[in-house]
GROMACS .gro file of C-alpha atoms in nm:
model
  339
    1UNK     CA    1  -1.818  -4.751   0.546
    2UNK     CA    2  -1.797  -4.384   0.544
    3UNK     CA    3  -1.454  -4.395   0.461
    4UNK     CA    4  -1.493  -4.508   0.110
    5UNK     CA    5  -1.782  -4.305   0.008
    6UNK     CA    6  -1.529  -4.019   0.018
    7UNK     CA    7  -1.218  -4.162  -0.211
    8UNK     CA    8  -1.402  -4.060  -0.579
    9UNK     CA    9  -1.456  -3.709  -0.439
   10UNK     CA   10  -1.058  -3.680  -0.305
   11UNK     CA   11  -0.927  -3.791  -0.659
   12UNK     CA   12  -1.153  -3.538  -0.799
   13UNK     CA   13  -1.095  -3.253  -0.598
   14UNK     CA   14  -0.742  -3.326  -0.687
   15UNK     CA   15  -0.834  -3.164  -1.054
   16UNK     CA   16  -1.041  -2.837  -0.913
   17UNK     CA   17  -0.718  -2.766  -0.710
   18UNK     CA   18  -0.576  -2.407  -0.826
   19UNK     CA   19  -0.182  -2.501  -0.845
   20UNK     CA   20   0.067  -2.479  -1.146
   21UNK     CA   21   0.114  -2.805  -1.368
   22UNK     CA   22   0.449  -2.901  -1.395
   23UNK     CA   23   0.636  -2.986  -1.086
   24UNK     CA   24   0.790  -3.344  -1.179
   25UNK     CA   25   1.123  -3.292  -1.044
   26UNK     CA   26   0.980  -3.167  -0.727
   27UNK     CA   27   0.939  -3.426  -0.415
   28UNK     CA   28   0.774  -3.329  -0.011
   29UNK     CA   29   0.945  -3.547   0.262
   30UNK     CA   30   0.581  -3.573   0.461
   31UNK     CA   31   0.696  -3.680   0.826
   32UNK     CA   32   0.316  -3.714   1.074
   33UNK     CA   33   0.237  -3.917   1.315
   34UNK     CA   34   0.162  -4.252   1.169
   35UNK     CA   35  -0.166  -4.577   1.184
   36UNK     CA   36  -0.478  -4.428   1.063
   37UNK     CA   37  -0.456  -4.052   1.048
   38UNK     CA   38  -0.135  -4.023   0.814
   39UNK     CA   39  -0.284  -4.275   0.600
   40UNK     CA   40  -0.585  -4.012   0.570
   41UNK     CA   41  -0.344  -3.771   0.536
   42UNK     CA   42  -0.214  -3.918   0.249
   43UNK     CA   43  -0.513  -4.011   0.053
   44UNK     CA   44  -0.663  -3.678   0.154
   45UNK     CA   45  -0.405  -3.499   0.002
   46UNK     CA   46  -0.086  -3.608  -0.040
   47UNK     CA   47  -0.240  -3.907  -0.387
   48UNK     CA   48  -0.446  -3.543  -0.492
   49UNK     CA   49  -0.164  -3.294  -0.427
   50UNK     CA   50   0.087  -3.549  -0.646
   51UNK     CA   51  -0.168  -3.641  -0.888
   52UNK     CA   52  -0.248  -3.241  -0.985
   53UNK     CA   53   0.096  -3.114  -0.920
   54UNK     CA   54   0.333  -3.369  -1.025
   55UNK     CA   55   0.519  -3.356  -0.708
   56UNK     CA   56   0.645  -3.638  -0.505
   57UNK     CA   57   0.526  -3.707  -0.104
   58UNK     CA   58   0.715  -3.865   0.057
   59UNK     CA   59   0.606  -4.054   0.365
   60UNK     CA   60   0.819  -4.040   0.693
   61UNK     CA   61   0.805  -4.008   1.073
   62UNK     CA   62   0.625  -4.116   1.351
   63UNK     CA   63   0.688  -3.701   1.443
   64UNK     CA   64   0.992  -3.681   1.664
   65UNK     CA   65   1.125  -3.288   1.824
   66UNK     CA   66   1.419  -3.427   1.982
   67UNK     CA   67   1.536  -3.593   1.588
   68UNK     CA   68   1.363  -3.248   1.419
   69UNK     CA   69   1.553  -3.012   1.648
   70UNK     CA   70   1.845  -3.249   1.575
   71UNK     CA   71   1.873  -3.205   1.234
   72UNK     CA   72   1.815  -2.831   1.197
   73UNK     CA   73   2.121  -2.776   1.453
   74UNK     CA   74   2.275  -3.022   1.223
   75UNK     CA   75   2.213  -2.838   0.902
   76UNK     CA   76   2.144  -3.143   0.757
   77UNK     CA   77   1.781  -3.173   0.687
   78UNK     CA   78   1.556  -3.400   0.527
   79UNK     CA   79   1.210  -3.317   0.735
   80UNK     CA   80   1.058  -3.059   0.468
   81UNK     CA   81   0.661  -3.102   0.596
   82UNK     CA   82   0.577  -3.179   0.936
   83UNK     CA   83   0.293  -3.227   1.194
   84UNK     CA   84   0.330  -3.135   1.524
   85UNK     CA   85   0.134  -3.034   1.857
   86UNK     CA   86   0.081  -2.693   1.809
   87UNK     CA   87   0.204  -2.629   2.180
   88UNK     CA   88   0.538  -2.773   2.032
   89UNK     CA   89   0.554  -2.514   1.667
   90UNK     CA   90   0.522  -2.197   1.886
   91UNK     CA   91   0.776  -2.357   2.087
   92UNK     CA   92   1.009  -2.414   1.788
   93UNK     CA   93   0.947  -2.095   1.567
   94UNK     CA   94   1.015  -1.927   1.913
   95UNK     CA   95   1.340  -2.142   1.913
   96UNK     CA   96   1.438  -2.065   1.530
   97UNK     CA   97   1.332  -2.429   1.435
   98UNK     CA   98   1.151  -2.344   1.163
   99UNK     CA   99   1.025  -2.125   0.816
  100UNK     CA  100   0.867  -1.871   0.827
  101UNK     CA  101   0.504  -1.943   0.629
  102UNK     CA  102   0.444  -1.862   0.258
  103UNK     CA  103   0.077  -1.651   0.252
  104UNK     CA  104   0.057  -1.584  -0.126
  105UNK     CA  105   0.126  -1.955  -0.211
  106UNK     CA  106  -0.110  -2.064   0.109
  107UNK     CA  107  -0.479  -1.963   0.156
  108UNK     CA  108  -0.544  -1.825   0.500
  109UNK     CA  109  -0.835  -1.615   0.436
  110UNK     CA  110  -1.020  -1.881   0.571
  111UNK     CA  111  -0.880  -2.047   0.857
  112UNK     CA  112  -0.989  -2.051   1.193
  113UNK     CA  113  -0.716  -1.728   1.331
  114UNK     CA  114  -0.684  -2.033   1.644
  115UNK     CA  115  -0.516  -2.228   1.451
  116UNK     CA  116  -0.312  -2.009   1.223
  117UNK     CA  117   0.083  -1.879   1.321
  118UNK     CA  118   0.329  -1.677   1.112
  119UNK     CA  119   0.546  -2.022   1.166
  120UNK     CA  120   0.259  -2.256   1.143
  121UNK     CA  121  -0.090  -2.348   1.022
  122UNK     CA  122  -0.320  -2.655   1.156
  123UNK     CA  123  -0.316  -2.971   0.980
  124UNK     CA  124  -0.610  -3.010   1.180
  125UNK     CA  125  -0.806  -2.980   1.556
  126UNK     CA  126  -0.887  -3.312   1.767
  127UNK     CA  127  -1.030  -3.408   2.149
  128UNK     CA  128  -0.831  -3.564   2.350
  129UNK     CA  129  -1.218  -3.787   2.510
  130UNK     CA  130  -1.223  -4.085   2.683
  131UNK     CA  131  -1.279  -4.395   2.503
  132UNK     CA  132  -1.293  -4.752   2.647
  133UNK     CA  133  -1.342  -5.114   2.533
  134UNK     CA  134  -1.674  -5.213   2.557
  135UNK     CA  135  -1.580  -5.624   2.643
  136UNK     CA  136  -1.340  -5.544   2.911
  137UNK     CA  137  -1.650  -5.284   3.079
  138UNK     CA  138  -1.977  -5.343   3.268
  139UNK     CA  139  -2.092  -4.987   3.324
  140UNK     CA  140  -1.986  -4.672   3.071
  141UNK     CA  141  -1.796  -4.417   3.195
  142UNK     CA  142  -1.926  -4.058   3.211
  143UNK     CA  143  -1.578  -3.876   3.243
  144UNK     CA  144  -1.215  -3.859   3.342
  145UNK     CA  145  -1.313  -3.936   3.685
  146UNK     CA  146  -1.386  -4.303   3.543
  147UNK     CA  147  -1.063  -4.318   3.471
  148UNK     CA  148  -0.943  -4.319   3.830
  149UNK     CA  149  -1.189  -4.572   3.967
  150UNK     CA  150  -1.015  -4.841   3.932
  151UNK     CA  151  -1.284  -5.019   4.141
  152UNK     CA  152  -1.566  -4.973   3.909
  153UNK     CA  153  -1.460  -4.991   3.626
  154UNK     CA  154  -1.119  -5.236   3.642
  155UNK     CA  155  -0.830  -5.261   3.442
  156UNK     CA  156  -0.513  -5.049   3.289
  157UNK     CA  157  -0.533  -4.710   3.166
  158UNK     CA  158  -0.360  -4.583   2.854
  159UNK     CA  159  -0.295  -4.226   2.874
  160UNK     CA  160   0.000  -3.994   2.631
  161UNK     CA  161   0.320  -4.058   2.749
  162UNK     CA  162   0.446  -3.686   2.649
  163UNK     CA  163   0.430  -3.383   2.835
  164UNK     CA  164   0.222  -3.192   2.629
  165UNK     CA  165  -0.121  -3.081   2.683
  166UNK     CA  166  -0.407  -3.320   2.806
  167UNK     CA  167  -0.292  -3.553   3.129
  168UNK     CA  168  -0.273  -3.251   3.378
  169UNK     CA  169  -0.593  -3.101   3.255
  170UNK     CA  170  -0.835  -3.437   3.316
  171UNK     CA  171  -0.593  -3.537   3.592
  172UNK     CA  172  -0.727  -3.118   3.762
  173UNK     CA  173  -1.060  -3.188   3.599
  174UNK     CA  174  -1.118  -3.523   3.800
  175UNK     CA  175  -0.990  -3.375   4.135
  176UNK     CA  176  -1.289  -3.132   4.096
  177UNK     CA  177  -1.104  -2.829   3.935
  178UNK     CA  178  -1.311  -2.653   3.735
  179UNK     CA  179  -1.243  -2.535   3.399
  180UNK     CA  180  -1.212  -2.193   3.433
  181UNK     CA  181  -0.969  -2.274   3.747
  182UNK     CA  182  -0.706  -2.486   3.522
  183UNK     CA  183  -0.479  -2.201   3.402
  184UNK     CA  184  -0.195  -2.182   3.598
  185UNK     CA  185  -0.193  -2.476   3.652
  186UNK     CA  186  -0.139  -2.707   3.964
  187UNK     CA  187   0.119  -2.969   3.915
  188UNK     CA  188   0.224  -3.066   4.234
  189UNK     CA  189  -0.213  -3.176   4.287
  190UNK     CA  190  -0.209  -3.307   3.935
  191UNK     CA  191   0.032  -3.572   4.010
  192UNK     CA  192  -0.114  -3.620   4.367
  193UNK     CA  193  -0.403  -3.715   4.140
  194UNK     CA  194  -0.220  -3.976   3.889
  195UNK     CA  195  -0.054  -4.108   4.145
  196UNK     CA  196  -0.337  -4.270   4.252
  197UNK     CA  197  -0.375  -4.495   3.933
  198UNK     CA  198   0.012  -4.475   3.871
  199UNK     CA  199   0.043  -4.848   3.852
  200UNK     CA  200  -0.232  -4.910   3.652
  201UNK     CA  201  -0.105  -4.653   3.371
  202UNK     CA  202   0.010  -4.791   3.019
  203UNK     CA  203   0.168  -4.476   2.831
  204UNK     CA  204   0.084  -4.431   2.464
  205UNK     CA  205   0.315  -4.230   2.218
  206UNK     CA  206   0.199  -4.262   1.909
  207UNK     CA  207  -0.203  -4.277   1.752
  208UNK     CA  208  -0.192  -4.616   1.592
  209UNK     CA  209   0.013  -4.736   1.935
  210UNK     CA  210  -0.271  -4.637   2.103
  211UNK     CA  211  -0.536  -4.776   1.901
  212UNK     CA  212  -0.411  -5.157   1.977
  213UNK     CA  213  -0.355  -5.121   2.351
  214UNK     CA  214  -0.749  -5.060   2.342
  215UNK     CA  215  -0.876  -5.255   1.984
  216UNK     CA  216  -0.659  -5.576   2.195
  217UNK     CA  217  -0.797  -5.515   2.572
  218UNK     CA  218  -0.509  -5.439   2.720
  219UNK     CA  219  -0.608  -5.174   2.881
  220UNK     CA  220  -1.027  -5.171   2.976
  221UNK     CA  221  -0.989  -4.752   2.897
  222UNK     CA  222  -0.786  -4.406   2.886
  223UNK     CA  223  -0.741  -4.084   2.677
  224UNK     CA  224  -0.770  -4.089   2.278
  225UNK     CA  225  -0.766  -3.921   2.002
  226UNK     CA  226  -1.071  -3.844   1.857
  227UNK     CA  227  -1.042  -3.907   1.521
  228UNK     CA  228  -0.886  -4.286   1.659
  229UNK     CA  229  -1.149  -4.450   1.827
  230UNK     CA  230  -1.383  -4.326   1.509
  231UNK     CA  231  -1.115  -4.531   1.271
  232UNK     CA  232  -1.233  -4.857   1.533
  233UNK     CA  233  -1.495  -4.823   1.527
  234UNK     CA  234  -1.575  -4.766   1.136
  235UNK     CA  235  -1.366  -5.076   1.159
  236UNK     CA  236  -1.623  -5.277   1.373
  237UNK     CA  237  -1.403  -5.291   1.747
  238UNK     CA  238  -1.672  -5.244   1.992
  239UNK     CA  239  -1.490  -4.951   2.173
  240UNK     CA  240  -1.697  -4.674   2.374
  241UNK     CA  241  -1.680  -4.269   2.422
  242UNK     CA  242  -1.771  -3.970   2.655
  243UNK     CA  243  -1.765  -3.634   2.539
  244UNK     CA  244  -1.785  -3.479   2.853
  245UNK     CA  245  -1.513  -3.233   2.892
  246UNK     CA  246  -1.355  -3.389   2.585
  247UNK     CA  247  -1.009  -3.196   2.579
  248UNK     CA  248  -0.957  -2.977   2.231
  249UNK     CA  249  -0.609  -2.964   2.109
  250UNK     CA  250  -0.448  -2.892   1.738
  251UNK     CA  251  -0.194  -2.992   1.547
  252UNK     CA  252  -0.013  -2.762   1.322
  253UNK     CA  253   0.167  -2.866   1.011
  254UNK     CA  254   0.493  -2.622   1.057
  255UNK     CA  255   0.838  -2.656   0.764
  256UNK     CA  256   1.219  -2.684   0.956
  257UNK     CA  257   1.470  -2.429   0.948
  258UNK     CA  258   1.679  -2.503   0.628
  259UNK     CA  259   1.433  -2.788   0.405
  260UNK     CA  260   1.570  -2.890   0.081
  261UNK     CA  261   1.219  -2.883  -0.050
  262UNK     CA  262   1.079  -2.601   0.109
  263UNK     CA  263   0.888  -2.419  -0.189
  264UNK     CA  264   0.687  -2.748  -0.270
  265UNK     CA  265   0.612  -2.828   0.130
  266UNK     CA  266   0.439  -2.508   0.042
  267UNK     CA  267   0.242  -2.622  -0.204
  268UNK     CA  268   0.170  -2.922  -0.012
  269UNK     CA  269   0.050  -2.699   0.282
  270UNK     CA  270  -0.096  -2.513   0.045
  271UNK     CA  271  -0.326  -2.799  -0.077
  272UNK     CA  272  -0.358  -2.930   0.283
  273UNK     CA  273  -0.517  -2.652   0.385
  274UNK     CA  274  -0.771  -2.574   0.163
  275UNK     CA  275  -1.095  -2.601   0.151
  276UNK     CA  276  -1.129  -2.961   0.017
  277UNK     CA  277  -0.824  -3.072   0.147
  278UNK     CA  278  -0.941  -3.053   0.499
  279UNK     CA  279  -1.340  -3.161   0.478
  280UNK     CA  280  -1.203  -3.480   0.255
  281UNK     CA  281  -0.977  -3.548   0.561
  282UNK     CA  282  -1.211  -3.495   0.801
  283UNK     CA  283  -1.485  -3.729   0.571
  284UNK     CA  284  -1.156  -3.988   0.705
  285UNK     CA  285  -1.098  -3.912   1.019
  286UNK     CA  286  -1.326  -3.754   1.267
  287UNK     CA  287  -1.101  -3.470   1.293
  288UNK     CA  288  -1.231  -3.130   1.247
  289UNK     CA  289  -1.090  -2.840   0.998
  290UNK     CA  290  -0.989  -2.598   1.019
  291UNK     CA  291  -1.097  -2.417   0.756
  292UNK     CA  292  -1.477  -2.182   0.758
  293UNK     CA  293  -1.520  -2.342   0.418
  294UNK     CA  294  -1.464  -2.705   0.492
  295UNK     CA  295  -1.789  -2.707   0.652
  296UNK     CA  296  -2.032  -2.728   0.353
  297UNK     CA  297  -1.872  -2.954   0.215
  298UNK     CA  298  -1.877  -3.287   0.471
  299UNK     CA  299  -2.131  -3.492   0.494
  300UNK     CA  300  -2.416  -3.503   0.795
  301UNK     CA  301  -2.367  -3.863   0.927
  302UNK     CA  302  -2.057  -3.789   1.000
  303UNK     CA  303  -2.124  -3.529   1.270
  304UNK     CA  304  -2.203  -3.748   1.514
  305UNK     CA  305  -1.830  -3.788   1.540
  306UNK     CA  306  -1.710  -3.468   1.544
  307UNK     CA  307  -1.568  -3.280   1.821
  308UNK     CA  308  -1.736  -2.991   1.649
  309UNK     CA  309  -2.053  -3.134   1.823
  310UNK     CA  310  -1.989  -3.123   2.154
  311UNK     CA  311  -1.938  -2.787   2.169
  312UNK     CA  312  -2.104  -2.719   2.497
  313UNK     CA  313  -1.876  -3.016   2.583
  314UNK     CA  314  -1.554  -2.874   2.580
  315UNK     CA  315  -1.235  -2.756   2.766
  316UNK     CA  316  -1.017  -2.573   2.582
  317UNK     CA  317  -0.661  -2.644   2.629
  318UNK     CA  318  -0.438  -2.350   2.621
  319UNK     CA  319  -0.170  -2.442   2.399
  320UNK     CA  320  -0.015  -2.105   2.467
  321UNK     CA  321   0.093  -2.186   2.813
  322UNK     CA  322   0.228  -2.479   2.746
  323UNK     CA  323   0.439  -2.328   2.480
  324UNK     CA  324   0.569  -2.086   2.750
  325UNK     CA  325   0.581  -2.323   3.048
  326UNK     CA  326   0.691  -2.685   2.826
  327UNK     CA  327   0.999  -2.687   2.944
  328UNK     CA  328   0.968  -2.684   3.316
  329UNK     CA  329   0.664  -2.841   3.265
  330UNK     CA  330   0.885  -3.128   3.083
  331UNK     CA  331   1.116  -3.164   3.412
  332UNK     CA  332   0.832  -3.170   3.625
  333UNK     CA  333   0.709  -3.428   3.460
  334UNK     CA  334   0.988  -3.707   3.391
  335UNK     CA  335   1.077  -3.635   3.796
  336UNK     CA  336   0.759  -3.782   3.815
  337UNK     CA  337   0.802  -4.038   3.613
  338UNK     CA  338   1.090  -4.202   3.767
  339UNK     CA  339   0.988  -4.176   4.081
   0.00000   0.00000   0.00000
């Protein structure tokens, strides 16, 4: 399997990354989304980083925005580095919940400028794709409109349950809104479209749950992170994917305000976003690297699974719009959910 090809390279990479030795007493509490993504972050980043620096990386999760905010406000911050969605990162920075990044430690020279700010830097970028269980459907859904066609494609639908970029946009695209006209979001139109399948939706809150729903056949299709589908395919699960209208988004790595191991977290963030760290993670997940130097280090056979190959079919989600309007959208979202 493709995942097995890079394990030796990942271990070797730890010896070549330019961080000083001698931090055996330090540790980093790293929080992410669980499942195959966090497993890959551990293998591609944490294990070689610890081997090279002696800094222990303690895994925790899943990411919980309410918990992060409560920790910062209470002054008892247990997390040091957290993988969050990019719109939350911008909003949290504005709310004073994050530490500014130290770019004398973190080299941002080759980081895609779309995925770097003073308070966060991309951990990877990904696409929401339409994926389906091939054992549950006789046809192949082409785009998001198939989600709303329960006659042709019967079964439950899996959608991301949090009010963040993705679900609103796919509903509008399925209803005929052009990509160029998505923003500002027409929430009433989106919810009206979602009403047509509301009884068929099973909401997922994390990647591991989404994989289980699709692999088990509890849902026949849905909205998924592309890397989670890649992991299922690598394991031989009979799932298909449509890249039409794939929705591009990013995760950011952030350090909560008051993190106890801030300096060690900066070092770990530097390793994670290095060319080798990003390439190793991409090889394990098919999530795209945010470091422009990583592409030369990624195997050609992986490209069929990566968003960069399907740029002509991409729809860019406006995370800065969500950072500004997210709280208002969330209020309307929650009202709709409870109807």
